[in-house]
Amino acid sequence: GDDDKAKFHKPRHLQATFDPRTGEMSTIEGIRVVDFEDVLVSNAASVDAVLSASKSSGIYYLTNCGILCRLTGQTGGLEFYNSSLFNDRVRADLSVRADPGNSRGYIEEGGEAGVHKFVERKEGFEYGDDKDAGGKANKWPENAEREKMNLVFEEMQRIKNSLMELVYSDYLGEEVVGGKEGWEGGRNLDLIRLFRYIACADDEDGKSLGSSPHTDWGLLTLILQEAGGVTALQYRDEKMVWRDVPPVRGTIVVNVGDMLELLSNVRHSGPAETLTSPIHRVQHCGDGGGGRLSVVFFAYPDEGLMVPQGVIEKVGVRGEGGAYNTLLDGRERERGATFGSWLEEKWRGVKV
Ligand SMILES: O=C(O)CCC(=O)C(=O)O
Ligand SMILES: [Fe+2]
């Protein structure tokens, strides 16, 4: 019957608005909600909604996005990640440990931090395309749910490629984004990082964070939040106020990355027209302090795509505790830098 379908479900305490003409949800907690199937059929209002959210906050929810929305629509839908990756056998197995920096495998607690004054209370696991991409093979623990995890990766690809093709490439201009190859060519860089944020104790409120304030470096980031999980992800809005991005059953979260923001400056200008890579963080003791699981997909462009020159001064990105380690970091950019060379440099700054 219909019961096993990942229906869109709104927990009662969340504030939502509805489109009076269609009756569909248009925002939740002030964040745009877009029906992915409407984007797939190039519905003009939905394409507009994605673009306008990308220009203002830089963050939005997608509903009806297929398997991934079904996974967040069910309690325990992401549990297979938890049980197969975060156990003592995996923690003890050095052969599946990620090397520091940009590499795949199990990431122990304290393995990295963006802003050094905070302790980031999480363990994680990173994987990418399962076809060995030049020495970047995945490190699978013995009981990992490899097929399911690969299916999640393919679904992430599908959503990335659809959003790029049906929304962003027209807006950016074919030549600016390097055509289809400009985003599909990023597949070998694309990563899924899952995080198990550790439940917090009473005395540590304020001293620890799930994730330091930062921006993401790529084109887009797609986030699955555990159904019924705690609200911990936040972004900083246009008025510099931190706002919650609660888990909403049957949705995924999308946020714009630095590279997409940079590319948007080539053809467009002014805050109303260019895209926003939002500063965001994950609170540790935010909402009851319970543990939390998230699956985060970083969608990158082709490593050969040129980083646009001359727009880096636009964003001042110094925050409490240091820089946000963002692509828009105000540093002098090497002339003719490719995205790949920049990404490598960014990763060097993340190690503890
Ligand atoms: O766990 C999350 O919800 C987001 C984490 C995040 O922002 C990141 O890893 O870049
Ligand atoms: Fe992020």
Short mmCIF file of C-alpha atoms and ligand atoms in Angstrom, two decimals:
data_model
loop_
_atom_site.label_atom_id
_atom_site.label_comp_id
_atom_site.label_asym_id
_atom_site.label_seq_id
_atom_site.Cartn_x
_atom_site.Cartn_y
_atom_site.Cartn_z
CA GLY A 1 0.00 0.00 0.00
CA ASP A 2 0.96 3.59 0.46
CA ASP A 3 2.30 3.26 4.01
CA ASP A 4 5.85 2.37 3.09
CA LYS A 5 6.20 5.38 0.82
CA ALA A 6 8.50 8.11 2.08
CA LYS A 7 5.83 10.70 2.39
CA PHE A 8 6.68 14.28 3.08
CA HIS A 9 6.13 14.76 6.77
CA LYS A 10 6.34 17.93 8.79
CA PRO A 11 6.94 17.62 12.52
CA ARG A 12 4.38 19.75 14.30
CA HIS A 13 6.69 22.28 15.89
CA LEU A 14 8.16 23.49 12.60
CA GLN A 15 6.84 26.63 10.93
CA ALA A 16 5.79 26.24 7.33
CA THR A 17 4.19 28.35 4.62
CA PHE A 18 2.10 27.07 1.75
CA ASP A 19 1.62 28.21 -1.82
CA PRO A 20 -2.04 29.33 -1.90
CA ARG A 21 -2.46 28.26 -5.53
CA THR A 22 -1.10 24.74 -5.34
CA GLY A 23 -1.48 24.03 -1.62
CA GLU A 24 2.12 22.80 -1.57
CA MET A 25 4.62 23.66 1.09
CA SER A 26 6.83 26.53 -0.01
CA THR A 27 8.99 27.20 3.07
CA ILE A 28 9.83 25.50 6.29
CA GLU A 29 11.49 27.52 9.05
CA GLY A 30 11.92 30.21 6.41
CA ILE A 31 13.88 27.89 4.08
CA ARG A 32 12.58 27.22 0.56
CA VAL A 33 11.11 23.80 -0.18
CA VAL A 34 11.30 22.69 -3.81
CA ASP A 35 9.72 19.63 -5.39
CA PHE A 36 12.55 17.89 -7.27
CA GLU A 37 10.16 16.22 -9.72
CA ASP A 38 8.95 19.65 -10.75
CA VAL A 39 12.56 20.63 -11.43
CA LEU A 40 12.99 17.46 -13.51
CA VAL A 41 10.17 18.54 -15.81
CA SER A 42 11.64 22.07 -15.94
CA ASN A 43 8.63 23.58 -14.19
CA ALA A 44 9.42 27.31 -14.40
CA ALA A 45 8.26 28.20 -10.88
CA SER A 46 10.39 25.46 -9.36
CA VAL A 47 13.48 26.36 -11.36
CA ASP A 48 12.96 29.95 -10.19
CA ALA A 49 12.54 28.82 -6.60
CA VAL A 50 15.88 26.97 -6.71
CA LEU A 51 17.61 30.02 -8.18
CA SER A 52 16.07 32.54 -5.82
CA ALA A 53 16.92 30.39 -2.77
CA SER A 54 20.45 30.00 -4.15
CA LYS A 55 20.78 33.78 -4.46
CA SER A 56 19.41 34.67 -1.03
CA SER A 57 20.27 32.19 1.73
CA GLY A 58 22.04 29.69 -0.54
CA ILE A 59 20.18 26.83 1.13
CA TYR A 60 16.97 24.92 0.37
CA TYR A 61 15.12 21.63 0.87
CA LEU A 62 14.22 19.22 -1.93
CA THR A 63 11.21 16.93 -1.65
CA ASN A 64 10.25 14.07 -3.97
CA CYS A 65 13.89 13.37 -4.76
CA GLY A 66 13.54 9.60 -5.06
CA ILE A 67 15.49 7.09 -2.98
CA LEU A 68 17.33 9.66 -0.89
CA CYS A 69 14.12 11.37 0.16
CA ARG A 70 12.72 7.96 1.00
CA LEU A 71 15.70 7.24 3.23
CA THR A 72 15.13 10.41 5.23
CA GLY A 73 11.40 9.70 5.28
CA GLN A 74 11.78 6.63 7.45
CA THR A 75 12.87 6.39 11.04
CA GLY A 76 16.05 4.35 10.92
CA GLY A 77 16.42 4.87 7.17
CA LEU A 78 20.11 5.73 7.59
CA GLU A 79 20.75 3.19 10.34
CA PHE A 80 22.62 0.84 7.99
CA TYR A 81 25.43 3.40 7.91
CA ASN A 82 25.60 3.59 11.68
CA SER A 83 25.68 -0.10 12.41
CA SER A 84 28.13 -1.10 9.71
CA LEU A 85 30.64 1.72 10.07
CA PHE A 86 30.63 3.03 13.59
CA ASN A 87 31.58 0.11 15.78
CA ASP A 88 34.67 -0.94 17.71
CA ARG A 89 35.89 -3.33 15.07
CA VAL A 90 36.06 -0.54 12.50
CA ARG A 91 37.58 1.87 15.02
CA ALA A 92 40.37 -0.59 15.76
CA ASP A 93 41.12 -1.51 12.14
CA LEU A 94 43.98 0.69 10.97
CA SER A 95 43.71 -0.60 7.41
CA VAL A 96 40.44 1.30 6.91
CA ARG A 97 41.63 4.53 8.53
CA ALA A 98 41.62 7.60 6.32
CA ASP A 99 45.00 9.23 5.87
CA PRO A 100 45.07 12.85 7.03
CA GLY A 101 43.68 15.27 4.49
CA ASN A 102 41.81 14.34 1.37
CA SER A 103 41.42 10.62 1.56
CA ARG A 104 38.85 7.95 2.08
CA GLY A 105 38.02 5.67 4.96
CA TYR A 106 37.17 5.88 8.65
CA ILE A 107 37.84 9.25 10.32
CA GLU A 108 38.30 8.97 14.07
CA GLU A 109 36.98 11.52 16.53
CA GLY A 110 39.14 14.64 16.53
CA GLY A 111 40.60 13.70 13.14
CA GLU A 112 40.09 17.13 11.66
CA ALA A 113 38.96 20.62 12.56
CA GLY A 114 38.30 23.73 10.50
CA VAL A 115 38.65 26.31 13.26
CA HIS A 116 41.17 25.21 15.83
CA LYS A 117 39.74 26.64 19.02
CA PHE A 118 36.77 24.28 18.85
CA VAL A 119 36.73 20.58 19.50
CA GLU A 120 34.66 18.85 16.83
CA ARG A 121 32.86 15.95 18.46
CA LYS A 122 32.27 13.53 15.61
CA GLU A 123 33.56 10.45 13.88
CA GLY A 124 33.10 9.93 10.20
CA PHE A 125 33.54 7.86 7.10
CA GLU A 126 34.44 9.10 3.65
CA TYR A 127 33.95 7.43 0.30
CA GLY A 128 33.63 8.36 -3.33
CA ASP A 129 33.18 6.75 -6.72
CA ASP A 130 33.79 3.05 -6.17
CA LYS A 131 35.75 2.67 -9.39
CA ASP A 132 39.32 3.24 -8.35
CA ALA A 133 40.12 6.80 -9.35
CA GLY A 134 43.88 7.04 -9.53
CA GLY A 135 44.90 5.77 -6.10
CA LYS A 136 41.82 7.09 -4.35
CA ALA A 137 40.17 3.72 -3.79
CA ASN A 138 37.52 3.42 -1.11
CA LYS A 139 38.47 1.68 2.11
CA TRP A 140 35.54 -0.56 2.96
CA PRO A 141 35.27 -2.15 6.38
CA GLU A 142 34.42 -5.85 6.22
CA ASN A 143 30.72 -5.45 6.95
CA ALA A 144 30.08 -2.17 5.19
CA GLU A 145 26.85 -2.00 3.22
CA ARG A 146 28.83 -1.33 0.09
CA GLU A 147 26.02 -1.73 -2.43
CA LYS A 148 23.63 0.52 -0.57
CA MET A 149 26.34 3.08 -0.01
CA ASN A 150 27.18 3.05 -3.72
CA LEU A 151 23.51 3.45 -4.56
CA VAL A 152 23.43 6.56 -2.37
CA PHE A 153 26.45 7.87 -4.29
CA GLU A 154 24.72 7.29 -7.64
CA GLU A 155 21.56 9.01 -6.43
CA MET A 156 23.61 11.98 -5.28
CA GLN A 157 25.16 12.10 -8.78
CA ARG A 158 21.72 12.08 -10.35
CA ILE A 159 20.53 15.02 -8.28
CA LYS A 160 23.78 16.98 -8.74
CA ASN A 161 23.70 16.49 -12.52
CA SER A 162 20.01 17.35 -12.81
CA LEU A 163 20.31 20.55 -10.80
CA MET A 164 23.38 21.60 -12.77
CA GLU A 165 21.83 20.81 -16.14
CA LEU A 166 18.28 22.01 -15.55
CA VAL A 167 18.89 25.03 -13.32
CA TYR A 168 22.42 26.28 -12.91
CA SER A 169 24.03 25.86 -16.32
CA ASP A 170 21.59 28.19 -18.09
CA TYR A 171 21.97 30.76 -15.36
CA LEU A 172 25.78 30.53 -15.31
CA GLY A 173 26.29 30.17 -19.07
CA GLU A 174 27.58 27.06 -20.85
CA GLU A 175 31.04 28.48 -21.40
CA VAL A 176 31.45 29.59 -17.79
CA VAL A 177 30.72 26.17 -16.38
CA GLY A 178 32.50 24.20 -19.12
CA GLY A 179 29.40 22.44 -20.47
CA LYS A 180 28.28 19.05 -19.18
CA GLU A 181 31.87 17.99 -18.68
CA GLY A 182 32.28 20.92 -16.30
CA TRP A 183 30.16 19.24 -13.66
CA GLU A 184 29.98 15.56 -14.71
CA GLY A 185 33.78 15.56 -14.87
CA GLY A 186 33.84 16.22 -11.12
CA ARG A 187 32.59 12.73 -10.36
CA ASN A 188 36.04 11.45 -9.42
CA LEU A 189 36.45 14.29 -6.90
CA ASP A 190 32.94 14.03 -5.48
CA LEU A 191 32.78 12.70 -1.95
CA ILE A 192 30.31 11.39 0.52
CA ARG A 193 31.27 12.03 4.10
CA LEU A 194 29.08 10.66 6.80
CA PHE A 195 29.30 11.92 10.26
CA ARG A 196 28.19 10.51 13.56
CA TYR A 197 28.07 13.46 15.91
CA ILE A 198 28.63 12.28 19.44
CA ALA A 199 25.98 13.03 22.07
CA CYS A 200 27.13 15.80 24.36
CA ALA A 201 27.54 15.79 28.13
CA ASP A 202 26.02 18.48 30.37
CA ASP A 203 29.27 20.25 31.16
CA GLU A 204 30.59 20.79 27.65
CA ASP A 205 27.98 23.16 26.26
CA GLY A 206 29.74 25.93 24.38
CA LYS A 207 33.16 24.30 24.34
CA SER A 208 32.55 21.87 21.58
CA LEU A 209 30.97 22.00 18.18
CA GLY A 210 29.80 19.41 15.70
CA SER A 211 31.35 21.38 12.86
CA SER A 212 33.05 24.80 12.92
CA PRO A 213 31.58 27.68 10.89
CA HIS A 214 32.66 27.29 7.28
CA THR A 215 31.54 27.36 3.69
CA ASP A 216 31.73 24.37 1.37
CA TRP A 217 34.18 24.58 -1.51
CA GLY A 218 32.50 22.91 -4.43
CA LEU A 219 29.42 23.43 -6.58
CA LEU A 220 26.71 22.05 -4.32
CA THR A 221 26.44 20.11 -1.09
CA LEU A 222 23.57 17.67 -0.51
CA ILE A 223 22.81 16.63 3.06
CA LEU A 224 20.71 13.77 4.41
CA GLN A 225 19.67 14.24 8.01
CA GLU A 226 18.44 11.32 10.06
CA ALA A 227 14.65 11.31 10.41
CA GLY A 228 13.67 12.36 13.89
CA GLY A 229 17.25 13.41 14.61
CA VAL A 230 18.25 16.52 16.53
CA THR A 231 18.37 19.97 14.96
CA ALA A 232 22.03 20.95 14.87
CA LEU A 233 22.84 22.27 11.38
CA GLN A 234 22.62 26.05 11.13
CA TYR A 235 23.42 28.67 8.51
CA ARG A 236 24.11 32.36 8.90
CA ASP A 237 21.48 34.42 7.13
CA GLU A 238 21.82 37.76 5.34
CA LYS A 239 21.46 39.57 8.68
CA MET A 240 24.25 37.47 10.22
CA VAL A 241 21.76 35.58 12.39
CA TRP A 242 22.27 31.82 12.89
CA ARG A 243 19.21 29.91 11.73
CA ASP A 244 18.31 26.27 12.17
CA VAL A 245 18.10 23.77 9.33
CA PRO A 246 16.04 21.07 11.06
CA PRO A 247 15.77 17.53 9.74
CA VAL A 248 12.52 17.24 7.79
CA ARG A 249 11.32 13.77 6.90
CA GLY A 250 11.31 13.03 3.21
CA THR A 251 13.61 15.92 2.28
CA ILE A 252 17.27 16.52 1.59
CA VAL A 253 19.10 19.80 2.17
CA VAL A 254 21.00 21.50 -0.65
CA ASN A 255 23.51 24.28 -0.18
CA VAL A 256 25.48 26.29 -2.69
CA GLY A 257 29.28 25.92 -2.60
CA ASP A 258 32.05 28.49 -3.07
CA MET A 259 32.88 27.47 -6.63
CA LEU A 260 29.28 27.94 -7.73
CA GLU A 261 29.23 31.34 -6.05
CA LEU A 262 32.49 32.28 -7.78
CA LEU A 263 31.21 31.14 -11.18
CA SER A 264 28.04 33.18 -10.65
CA ASN A 265 30.12 36.36 -10.51
CA VAL A 266 31.36 35.98 -14.09
CA ARG A 267 28.08 36.89 -15.75
CA HIS A 268 26.05 38.43 -12.94
CA SER A 269 26.66 41.09 -10.34
CA GLY A 270 25.12 42.34 -7.11
CA PRO A 271 23.78 40.34 -4.17
CA ALA A 272 20.31 40.00 -5.73
CA GLU A 273 21.72 38.23 -8.80
CA THR A 274 24.77 36.28 -7.68
CA LEU A 275 24.65 33.00 -5.76
CA THR A 276 25.44 32.66 -2.06
CA SER A 277 27.67 30.03 -0.53
CA PRO A 278 26.26 30.09 3.01
CA ILE A 279 28.39 30.09 6.13
CA HIS A 280 27.13 27.18 8.19
CA ARG A 281 28.02 25.12 11.25
CA VAL A 282 26.83 22.13 13.19
CA GLN A 283 26.03 22.69 16.82
CA HIS A 284 27.00 20.02 19.24
CA CYS A 285 24.78 20.70 22.23
CA GLY A 286 22.17 22.57 20.23
CA ASP A 287 18.94 20.70 20.59
CA GLY A 288 18.95 18.35 23.53
CA GLY A 289 22.50 17.20 22.79
CA GLY A 290 21.60 13.79 21.41
CA GLY A 291 23.77 12.07 18.81
CA ARG A 292 23.14 12.78 15.17
CA LEU A 293 23.89 11.13 11.85
CA SER A 294 24.26 13.02 8.60
CA VAL A 295 25.28 11.96 5.10
CA VAL A 296 26.95 14.81 3.26
CA PHE A 297 27.70 14.76 -0.47
CA PHE A 298 30.15 17.30 -1.86
CA ALA A 299 29.57 17.91 -5.56
CA TYR A 300 32.64 19.27 -7.30
CA PRO A 301 33.30 20.54 -10.81
CA ASP A 302 35.82 19.02 -13.17
CA GLU A 303 39.27 19.46 -11.69
CA GLY A 304 40.39 21.31 -14.81
CA LEU A 305 37.71 24.00 -14.59
CA MET A 306 39.32 27.41 -14.08
CA VAL A 307 38.57 29.28 -10.88
CA PRO A 308 37.31 32.72 -11.98
CA GLN A 309 39.76 35.52 -11.29
CA GLY A 310 39.20 38.89 -9.71
CA VAL A 311 36.25 38.29 -7.43
CA ILE A 312 37.90 37.03 -4.27
CA GLU A 313 37.72 40.33 -2.40
CA LYS A 314 33.95 40.20 -2.41
CA VAL A 315 33.50 38.18 0.74
CA GLY A 316 35.19 38.86 4.04
CA VAL A 317 35.32 35.52 5.69
CA ARG A 318 37.01 35.98 9.02
CA GLY A 319 35.03 34.69 11.94
CA GLU A 320 35.44 33.82 15.58
CA GLY A 321 38.56 31.74 15.86
CA GLY A 322 39.98 32.40 12.42
CA ALA A 323 39.18 32.12 8.77
CA TYR A 324 36.40 29.88 7.58
CA ASN A 325 38.84 28.02 5.39
CA THR A 326 36.81 28.88 2.36
CA LEU A 327 37.72 29.21 -1.27
CA LEU A 328 36.80 32.89 -0.92
CA ASP A 329 39.50 33.43 1.64
CA GLY A 330 40.96 36.67 0.30
CA ARG A 331 44.31 35.06 -0.41
CA GLU A 332 46.10 35.90 -3.62
CA ARG A 333 45.08 33.42 -6.21
CA GLU A 334 47.58 31.93 -8.54
CA ARG A 335 46.87 33.03 -12.11
CA GLY A 336 45.24 30.30 -14.12
CA ALA A 337 44.49 28.12 -11.12
CA THR A 338 42.36 25.09 -11.76
CA PHE A 339 39.70 24.00 -9.33
CA GLY A 340 41.65 20.79 -8.67
CA SER A 341 44.78 22.62 -7.54
CA TRP A 342 42.71 24.84 -5.26
CA LEU A 343 40.89 21.94 -3.73
CA GLU A 344 44.19 20.26 -2.88
CA GLU A 345 45.36 23.40 -1.19
CA LYS A 346 42.15 23.71 0.82
CA TRP A 347 42.46 20.18 2.14
CA ARG A 348 45.93 20.91 3.46
CA GLY A 349 44.36 23.49 5.78
CA VAL A 350 41.91 21.14 7.46
CA LYS A 351 44.22 18.78 9.29
CA VAL A 352 44.52 19.18 13.04
O1 LIG B 1 26.53 17.32 9.12
C1 LIG B 1 25.98 18.24 8.51
O2 LIG B 1 24.77 18.40 8.55
C2 LIG B 1 26.77 19.22 7.69
C3 LIG B 1 28.25 19.07 7.81
C4 LIG B 1 28.98 20.09 7.00
O3 LIG B 1 28.60 21.22 6.88
C5 LIG B 1 30.21 19.71 6.28
O4 LIG B 1 30.76 18.63 6.55
O5 LIG B 1 30.67 20.47 5.41
FE FE B 2 29.59 22.18 5.17
#
